[in-house]
CSV table of C-alpha atoms in Angstrom, one decimal:
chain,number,residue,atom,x,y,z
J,1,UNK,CA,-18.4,151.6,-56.4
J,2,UNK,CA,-21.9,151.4,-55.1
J,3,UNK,CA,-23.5,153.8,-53.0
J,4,UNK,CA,-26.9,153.8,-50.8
J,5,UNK,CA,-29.5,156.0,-50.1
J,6,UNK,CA,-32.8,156.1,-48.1
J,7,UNK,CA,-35.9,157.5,-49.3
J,8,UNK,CA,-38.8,158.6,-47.9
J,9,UNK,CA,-41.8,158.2,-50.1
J,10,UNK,CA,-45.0,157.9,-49.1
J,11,UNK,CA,-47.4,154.9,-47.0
J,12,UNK,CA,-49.3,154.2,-49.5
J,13,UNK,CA,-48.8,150.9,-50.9
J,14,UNK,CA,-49.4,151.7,-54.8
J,15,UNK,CA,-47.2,154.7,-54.6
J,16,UNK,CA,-44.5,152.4,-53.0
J,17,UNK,CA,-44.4,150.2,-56.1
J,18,UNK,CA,-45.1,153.3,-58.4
J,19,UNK,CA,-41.6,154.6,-57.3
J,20,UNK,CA,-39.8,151.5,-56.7
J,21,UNK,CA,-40.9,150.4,-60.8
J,22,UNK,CA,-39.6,153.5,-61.6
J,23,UNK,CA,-36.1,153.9,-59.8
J,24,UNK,CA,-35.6,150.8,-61.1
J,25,UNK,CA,-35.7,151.0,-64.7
J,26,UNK,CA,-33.0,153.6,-64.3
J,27,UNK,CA,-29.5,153.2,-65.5
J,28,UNK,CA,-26.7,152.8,-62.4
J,29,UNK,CA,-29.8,151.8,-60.0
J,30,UNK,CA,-28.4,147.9,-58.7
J,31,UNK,CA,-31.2,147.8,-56.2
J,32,UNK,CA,-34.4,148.9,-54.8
J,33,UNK,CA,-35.8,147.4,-51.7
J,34,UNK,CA,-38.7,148.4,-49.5
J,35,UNK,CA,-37.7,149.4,-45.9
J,36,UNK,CA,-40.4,150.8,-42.8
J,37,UNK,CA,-43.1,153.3,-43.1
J,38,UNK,CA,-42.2,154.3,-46.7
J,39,UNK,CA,-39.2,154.0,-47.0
J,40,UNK,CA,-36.9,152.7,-50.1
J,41,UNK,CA,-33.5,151.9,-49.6
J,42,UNK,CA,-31.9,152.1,-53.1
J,43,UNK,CA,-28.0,150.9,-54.1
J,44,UNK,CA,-27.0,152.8,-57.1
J,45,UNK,CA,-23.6,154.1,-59.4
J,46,UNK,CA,-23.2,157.5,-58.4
J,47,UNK,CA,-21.2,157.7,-61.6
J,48,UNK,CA,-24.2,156.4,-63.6
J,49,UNK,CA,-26.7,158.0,-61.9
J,50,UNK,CA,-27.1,161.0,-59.0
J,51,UNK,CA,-28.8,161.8,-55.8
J,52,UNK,CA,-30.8,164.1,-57.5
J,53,UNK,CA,-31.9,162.6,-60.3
J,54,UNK,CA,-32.8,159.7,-58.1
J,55,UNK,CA,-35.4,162.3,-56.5
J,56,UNK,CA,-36.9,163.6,-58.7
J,57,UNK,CA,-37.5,160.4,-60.4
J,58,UNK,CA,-39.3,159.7,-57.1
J,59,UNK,CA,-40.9,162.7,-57.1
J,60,UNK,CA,-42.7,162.1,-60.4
J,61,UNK,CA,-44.9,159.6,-58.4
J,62,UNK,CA,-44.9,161.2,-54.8
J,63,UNK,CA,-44.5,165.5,-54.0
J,64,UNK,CA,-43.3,164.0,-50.7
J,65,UNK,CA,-40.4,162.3,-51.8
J,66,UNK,CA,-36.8,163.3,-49.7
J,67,UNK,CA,-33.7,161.7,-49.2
J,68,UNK,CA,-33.2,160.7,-45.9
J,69,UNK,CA,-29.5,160.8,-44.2
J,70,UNK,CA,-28.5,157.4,-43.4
């Protein structure tokens, strides 16, 4: 079962691809694609792979990384 989450990152371009690279490699991410002003809307296994860990992935690139309610 797939599940979705937004992200708020950051506006700057290279940090953008920084964390999308990243959140990618991970196991149980299906998809990562770039949404407005810094945001990345990512389709992952929550069995595979959590919220959190999703985060704080994110957050190895950008302090200002947050999930956003959808």
């Amino acid at each position: 079962m797939k599940s979705k989450t937004l992200i708020q990152v950051a506006m700057s371009e290279e940090t953008l691809t920084r964390v999308s690279t990243r959140l990618t490699r991970l196991d149980g991410v299906e998809t990562v694609k770039r949404r407005r002003a810094g945001l990345l809307l990512i389709e992952f296994d929550p069995e595979r792979v959590g919220l959190r860990h999703l985060v704080e992935t994110a957050r190895t690139c950008s302090d200002r990384a947050e999930i956003v309610d959808l």
